[in-house]
Amino acid sequence: MNYYKIYRVDSGIQIENASGQLTPVISENWNDCINQDHLFQFCEKQSYAGNSRASIQTPIDSQEIWAAGVTYLRSKVARMEESKESGGDTFYDKVYDAERPEIFYKGNKLRAVGQNGLVRIRKDSAWNVPEPELTLFINRNKQIAGYLIGNDMSSRDIEGENPLYLPQAKVYDASAGIGPCLLVTESPLAPETLISMRIFRAQQEVFQGDTTISQMKRSHTELRDYLTREMSFPQGAYLMTGTCIVPDPPFTLQANDEIHIQIEPIGTLIQTVHP
């Protein structure tokens, strides 16, 4: 597969080709660069020679972050488990089979955390997990123009107590992991694309899981169409597409845990839980 990786860096923007060669983008801000027409062709026309990468920043400016839920069977089961006592399990059973997907607001630049950043867990929650998700970049023209790695930090006990508490379980400071770059491809990612997550505690692996995007019940275009049905995004939007990797209870994140989410060829998003 031919692809390019667009990085937001401290000096502006760098693009990396499939051979690992880099080039700076001159006179382009992030919003304009990623929203231009024919983004793959723009990357293709650049001259690649260097291999010195600047310091990576969170790849977001004016984009909103949204997320789709219960798009994998494992997510449905996990949501039903956490909300069984409250009687909310039937909601997640229904939404998995419904025509309309669950889509919710996840945050913006203020809530986003990039490569090697610190994500947070809520102080009023006792059951917190990361959720690794392939993330779509939908440009201002409502086209799926690229991919990122998403980490949908979630407080499962708050979410399970009542479905109406979902915004508090999902949206708070440093709850939206995104990065490390924007992958631009000539064709959509293959169904066998692997998503894997590893969690380390005191340098010891305490969780490992993986899945493929073929396990998703809904298509990327379907999720895009519902998100953009009655909303415009002048600078584009990021849409997390759901997770099929959920640690079984009683696992919960702790301060200083290190989260590694890998989706090739995007790369690996590495983040640490705020101490």
GROMACS .gro file of C-alpha atoms in nm:
model
  275
    1MET     CA    1   0.000   0.000   0.000
    2ASN     CA    2   0.125   0.345  -0.087
    3TYR     CA    3   0.070   0.595   0.193
    4TYR     CA    4   0.190   0.914   0.358
    5LYS     CA    5   0.197   1.020   0.721
    6ILE     CA    6   0.128   1.383   0.805
    7TYR     CA    7   0.272   1.498   1.137
    8ARG     CA    8   0.194   1.815   1.324
    9VAL     CA    9   0.528   1.916   1.473
   10ASP     CA   10   0.667   2.202   1.677
   11SER     CA   11   0.806   2.363   1.362
   12GLY     CA   12   0.484   2.326   1.160
   13ILE     CA   13   0.402   2.021   0.946
   14GLN     CA   14   0.612   1.731   0.820
   15ILE     CA   15   0.508   1.457   0.577
   16GLU     CA   16   0.669   1.113   0.575
   17ASN     CA   17   0.651   0.874   0.280
   18ALA     CA   18   0.632   0.495   0.299
   19SER     CA   19   1.012   0.474   0.281
   20GLY     CA   20   1.052   0.684   0.596
   21GLN     CA   21   1.177   0.998   0.418
   22LEU     CA   22   1.049   1.332   0.543
   23THR     CA   23   0.976   1.674   0.402
   24PRO     CA   24   0.855   1.996   0.567
   25VAL     CA   25   0.540   2.164   0.439
   26ILE     CA   26   0.599   2.533   0.382
   27SER     CA   27   0.331   2.801   0.430
   28GLU     CA   28   0.056   2.563   0.534
   29ASN     CA   29  -0.133   2.561   0.861
   30TRP     CA   30  -0.284   2.236   0.987
   31ASN     CA   31  -0.646   2.317   0.901
   32ASP     CA   32  -0.571   2.422   0.544
   33CYS     CA   33  -0.322   2.145   0.479
   34ILE     CA   34  -0.539   1.848   0.574
   35ASN     CA   35  -0.860   1.991   0.425
   36GLN     CA   36  -0.731   2.061   0.076
   37ASP     CA   37  -0.876   1.869  -0.216
   38HIS     CA   38  -0.679   1.565  -0.335
   39LEU     CA   39  -0.470   1.534  -0.020
   40PHE     CA   40  -0.300   1.213  -0.132
   41GLN     CA   41  -0.191   1.375  -0.458
   42PHE     CA   42  -0.061   1.676  -0.267
   43CYS     CA   43   0.157   1.446  -0.054
   44GLU     CA   44   0.268   1.260  -0.364
   45LYS     CA   45   0.403   1.576  -0.526
   46GLN     CA   46   0.635   1.665  -0.237
   47SER     CA   47   1.011   1.612  -0.253
   48TYR     CA   48   1.130   1.369   0.015
   49ALA     CA   49   1.491   1.362   0.124
   50GLY     CA   50   1.538   1.419   0.497
   51ASN     CA   51   1.499   1.178   0.786
   52SER     CA   52   1.509   1.415   1.083
   53ARG     CA   53   1.170   1.435   1.251
   54ALA     CA   54   1.082   1.736   1.463
   55SER     CA   55   0.903   1.704   1.797
   56ILE     CA   56   0.557   1.553   1.737
   57GLN     CA   57   0.253   1.751   1.851
   58THR     CA   58  -0.111   1.646   1.883
   59PRO     CA   59  -0.250   1.632   1.525
   60ILE     CA   60  -0.548   1.859   1.581
   61ASP     CA   61  -0.636   2.226   1.548
   62SER     CA   62  -0.998   2.326   1.487
   63GLN     CA   63  -1.129   1.973   1.429
   64GLU     CA   64  -1.401   1.830   1.653
   65ILE     CA   65  -1.364   1.475   1.788
   66TRP     CA   66  -1.668   1.244   1.776
   67ALA     CA   67  -1.703   0.876   1.853
   68ALA     CA   68  -1.928   0.587   1.752
   69GLY     CA   69  -2.022   0.325   2.008
   70VAL     CA   70  -2.134  -0.039   2.006
   71THR     CA   71  -2.003  -0.100   1.655
   72TYR     CA   72  -1.836  -0.430   1.754
   73LEU     CA   73  -2.001  -0.726   1.929
   74ARG     CA   74  -1.741  -0.713   2.210
   75SER     CA   75  -1.833  -0.352   2.280
   76LYS     CA   76  -2.199  -0.444   2.296
   77VAL     CA   77  -2.128  -0.723   2.547
   78ALA     CA   78  -1.909  -0.496   2.760
   79ARG     CA   79  -2.166  -0.218   2.768
   80MET     CA   80  -2.440  -0.465   2.863
   81GLU     CA   81  -2.225  -0.611   3.142
   82GLU     CA   82  -2.149  -0.274   3.297
   83SER     CA   83  -2.510  -0.149   3.285
   84LYS     CA   84  -2.697  -0.467   3.379
   85GLU     CA   85  -2.771  -0.366   3.738
   86SER     CA   86  -2.915  -0.032   3.630
   87GLY     CA   87  -3.137  -0.192   3.368
   88GLY     CA   88  -2.959  -0.006   3.090
   89ASP     CA   89  -2.828  -0.321   2.921
   90THR     CA   90  -3.127  -0.339   2.688
   91PHE     CA   91  -3.035   0.000   2.538
   92TYR     CA   92  -2.700  -0.131   2.413
   93ASP     CA   93  -2.856  -0.453   2.288
   94LYS     CA   94  -3.099  -0.247   2.080
   95VAL     CA   95  -2.848   0.004   1.942
   96TYR     CA   96  -2.620  -0.272   1.816
   97ASP     CA   97  -2.898  -0.398   1.588
   98ALA     CA   98  -3.060  -0.060   1.517
   99GLU     CA   99  -3.038   0.118   1.184
  100ARG     CA  100  -2.910   0.437   1.350
  101PRO     CA  101  -2.567   0.408   1.517
  102GLU     CA  102  -2.470   0.557   1.851
  103ILE     CA  103  -2.259   0.869   1.790
  104PHE     CA  104  -2.148   1.105   2.063
  105TYR     CA  105  -1.926   1.409   2.104
  106LYS     CA  106  -1.584   1.326   2.245
  107GLY     CA  107  -1.411   1.664   2.260
  108ASN     CA  108  -1.185   1.907   2.081
  109LYS     CA  109  -0.827   2.032   2.095
  110LEU     CA  110  -0.875   2.124   2.460
  111ARG     CA  111  -0.954   1.761   2.555
  112ALA     CA  112  -0.709   1.594   2.314
  113VAL     CA  113  -0.380   1.426   2.407
  114GLY     CA  114  -0.117   1.324   2.153
  115GLN     CA  115   0.192   1.105   2.131
  116ASN     CA  116   0.372   1.052   2.465
  117GLY     CA  117   0.111   1.266   2.638
  118LEU     CA  118  -0.070   1.221   2.968
  119VAL     CA  119  -0.428   1.095   2.956
  120ARG     CA  120  -0.642   1.116   3.267
  121ILE     CA  121  -0.884   0.900   3.465
  122ARG     CA  122  -1.167   1.059   3.660
  123LYS     CA  123  -1.123   1.102   4.034
  124ASP     CA  124  -1.491   1.019   4.089
  125SER     CA  125  -1.464   0.686   3.907
  126ALA     CA  126  -1.327   0.351   4.024
  127TRP     CA  127  -1.339   0.164   3.691
  128ASN     CA  128  -1.147   0.323   3.402
  129VAL     CA  129  -1.024   0.174   3.076
  130PRO     CA  130  -0.867   0.287   2.749
  131GLU     CA  131  -1.052   0.196   2.429
  132PRO     CA  132  -0.835   0.165   2.114
  133GLU     CA  133  -1.016   0.284   1.802
  134LEU     CA  134  -0.940   0.338   1.436
  135THR     CA  135  -1.026   0.702   1.381
  136LEU     CA  136  -1.146   0.855   1.054
  137PHE     CA  137  -1.054   1.201   0.936
  138ILE     CA  138  -1.359   1.347   0.761
  139ASN     CA  139  -1.266   1.665   0.575
  140ARG     CA  140  -1.474   1.978   0.525
  141ASN     CA  141  -1.625   1.823   0.211
  142LYS     CA  142  -1.746   1.521   0.412
  143GLN     CA  143  -1.493   1.286   0.252
  144ILE     CA  144  -1.299   1.022   0.447
  145ALA     CA  145  -0.953   1.162   0.377
  146GLY     CA  146  -0.732   0.981   0.628
  147TYR     CA  147  -0.690   0.776   0.944
  148LEU     CA  148  -0.551   0.819   1.295
  149ILE     CA  149  -0.532   0.615   1.614
  150GLY     CA  150  -0.782   0.703   1.885
  151ASN     CA  151  -0.787   0.628   2.258
  152ASP     CA  152  -1.140   0.672   2.390
  153MET     CA  153  -1.073   0.694   2.764
  154SER     CA  154  -1.386   0.576   2.947
  155SER     CA  155  -1.520   0.553   3.303
  156ARG     CA  156  -1.718   0.231   3.287
  157ASP     CA  157  -1.882   0.254   3.629
  158ILE     CA  158  -2.027   0.599   3.555
  159GLU     CA  159  -2.139   0.486   3.209
  160GLY     CA  160  -2.296   0.171   3.351
  161GLU     CA  161  -2.484   0.349   3.629
  162ASN     CA  162  -2.714   0.524   3.383
  163PRO     CA  163  -2.695   0.565   3.001
  164LEU     CA  164  -2.763   0.937   3.048
  165TYR     CA  165  -2.428   0.968   3.226
  166LEU     CA  166  -2.235   0.872   2.912
  167PRO     CA  167  -2.106   1.229   2.843
  168GLN     CA  168  -1.950   1.241   3.191
  169ALA     CA  169  -1.798   0.895   3.143
  170LYS     CA  170  -1.648   0.989   2.807
  171VAL     CA  171  -1.575   1.363   2.799
  172TYR     CA  172  -1.342   1.527   3.048
  173ASP     CA  173  -0.993   1.678   3.054
  174ALA     CA  174  -0.735   1.468   2.865
  175SER     CA  175  -0.988   1.199   2.775
  176ALA     CA  176  -0.940   1.197   2.395
  177GLY     CA  177  -0.617   1.034   2.284
  178ILE     CA  178  -0.536   1.099   1.916
  179GLY     CA  179  -0.232   1.051   1.696
  180PRO     CA  180   0.050   1.005   1.634
  181CYS     CA  181  -0.009   1.125   1.277
  182LEU     CA  182  -0.268   1.148   1.000
  183LEU     CA  183  -0.231   0.858   0.758
  184VAL     CA  184  -0.331   0.934   0.399
  185THR     CA  185  -0.377   0.635   0.169
  186GLU     CA  186  -0.451   0.579  -0.196
  187SER     CA  187  -0.727   0.330  -0.110
  188PRO     CA  188  -0.924   0.241   0.207
  189LEU     CA  189  -0.754   0.034   0.475
  190ALA     CA  190  -0.789  -0.340   0.427
  191PRO     CA  191  -1.042  -0.533   0.642
  192GLU     CA  192  -0.760  -0.740   0.792
  193THR     CA  193  -0.598  -0.426   0.937
  194LEU     CA  194  -0.500  -0.518   1.293
  195ILE     CA  195  -0.566  -0.309   1.604
  196SER     CA  196  -0.369  -0.411   1.912
  197MET     CA  197  -0.336  -0.271   2.264
  198ARG     CA  198  -0.087  -0.341   2.539
  199ILE     CA  199  -0.090  -0.188   2.887
  200PHE     CA  200   0.220  -0.180   3.107
  201ARG     CA  201   0.234  -0.125   3.482
  202ALA     CA  202   0.576  -0.080   3.643
  203GLN     CA  203   0.724  -0.202   3.314
  204GLN     CA  204   0.525  -0.528   3.331
  205GLU     CA  205   0.256  -0.610   3.075
  206VAL     CA  206  -0.082  -0.632   3.251
  207PHE     CA  207  -0.309  -0.646   2.945
  208GLN     CA  208  -0.283  -0.742   2.579
  209GLY     CA  209  -0.553  -0.769   2.315
  210ASP     CA  210  -0.602  -0.737   1.942
  211THR     CA  211  -0.870  -0.746   1.673
  212THR     CA  212  -0.919  -0.656   1.307
  213ILE     CA  213  -1.139  -0.384   1.165
  214SER     CA  214  -1.330  -0.653   0.973
  215GLN     CA  215  -1.505  -0.734   1.303
  216MET     CA  216  -1.688  -0.400   1.289
  217LYS     CA  217  -2.057  -0.438   1.212
  218ARG     CA  218  -2.099  -0.097   1.051
  219SER     CA  219  -1.903   0.045   0.759
  220HIS     CA  220  -1.689   0.358   0.777
  221THR     CA  221  -1.902   0.531   0.516
  222GLU     CA  222  -2.219   0.453   0.711
  223LEU     CA  223  -2.078   0.613   1.026
  224ARG     CA  224  -1.955   0.911   0.824
  225ASP     CA  225  -2.295   0.957   0.665
  226TYR     CA  226  -2.478   0.964   0.999
  227LEU     CA  227  -2.229   1.206   1.157
  228THR     CA  228  -2.249   1.452   0.868
  229ARG     CA  229  -2.622   1.412   0.798
  230GLU     CA  230  -2.723   1.737   0.970
  231MET     CA  231  -2.386   1.881   1.072
  232SER     CA  232  -2.115   2.066   0.884
  233PHE     CA  233  -1.749   2.071   0.986
  234PRO     CA  234  -1.572   2.372   0.831
  235GLN     CA  235  -1.230   2.237   0.936
  236GLY     CA  236  -1.315   1.867   0.932
  237ALA     CA  237  -1.381   1.617   1.210
  238TYR     CA  238  -1.227   1.308   1.365
  239LEU     CA  239  -1.459   1.012   1.418
  240MET     CA  240  -1.353   0.725   1.644
  241THR     CA  241  -1.517   0.412   1.504
  242GLY     CA  242  -1.560   0.199   1.817
  243THR     CA  243  -1.360  -0.064   2.000
  244CYS     CA  244  -1.350  -0.442   2.012
  245ILE     CA  245  -1.078  -0.452   2.277
  246VAL     CA  246  -1.213  -0.401   2.629
  247PRO     CA  247  -1.025  -0.533   2.936
  248ASP     CA  248  -1.240  -0.767   3.142
  249PRO     CA  249  -1.338  -0.659   3.492
  250PRO     CA  250  -1.202  -0.606   3.749
  251PHE     CA  251  -0.919  -0.447   3.546
  252THR     CA  252  -0.896  -0.071   3.588
  253LEU     CA  253  -0.626   0.176   3.491
  254GLN     CA  254  -0.392   0.316   3.754
  255ALA     CA  255  -0.171   0.623   3.766
  256ASN     CA  256   0.147   0.585   3.557
  257ASP     CA  257   0.012   0.295   3.349
  258GLU     CA  258   0.151   0.309   2.993
  259ILE     CA  259  -0.089   0.244   2.705
  260HIS     CA  260   0.037   0.129   2.363
  261ILE     CA  261  -0.214   0.121   2.077
  262GLN     CA  262  -0.084   0.000   1.743
  263ILE     CA  263  -0.252   0.015   1.403
  264GLU     CA  264  -0.023  -0.035   1.106
  265PRO     CA  265   0.072   0.144   0.894
  266ILE     CA  266  -0.038   0.439   1.108
  267GLY     CA  267   0.205   0.344   1.384
  268THR     CA  268   0.182   0.321   1.765
  269LEU     CA  269   0.015   0.573   1.992
  270ILE     CA  270   0.187   0.570   2.332
  271GLN     CA  271   0.030   0.749   2.628
  272THR     CA  272   0.067   0.742   3.005
  273VAL     CA  273  -0.200   0.778   3.272
  274HIS     CA  274  -0.151   1.102   3.463
  275PRO     CA  275   0.021   1.036   3.798
   0.00000   0.00000   0.00000
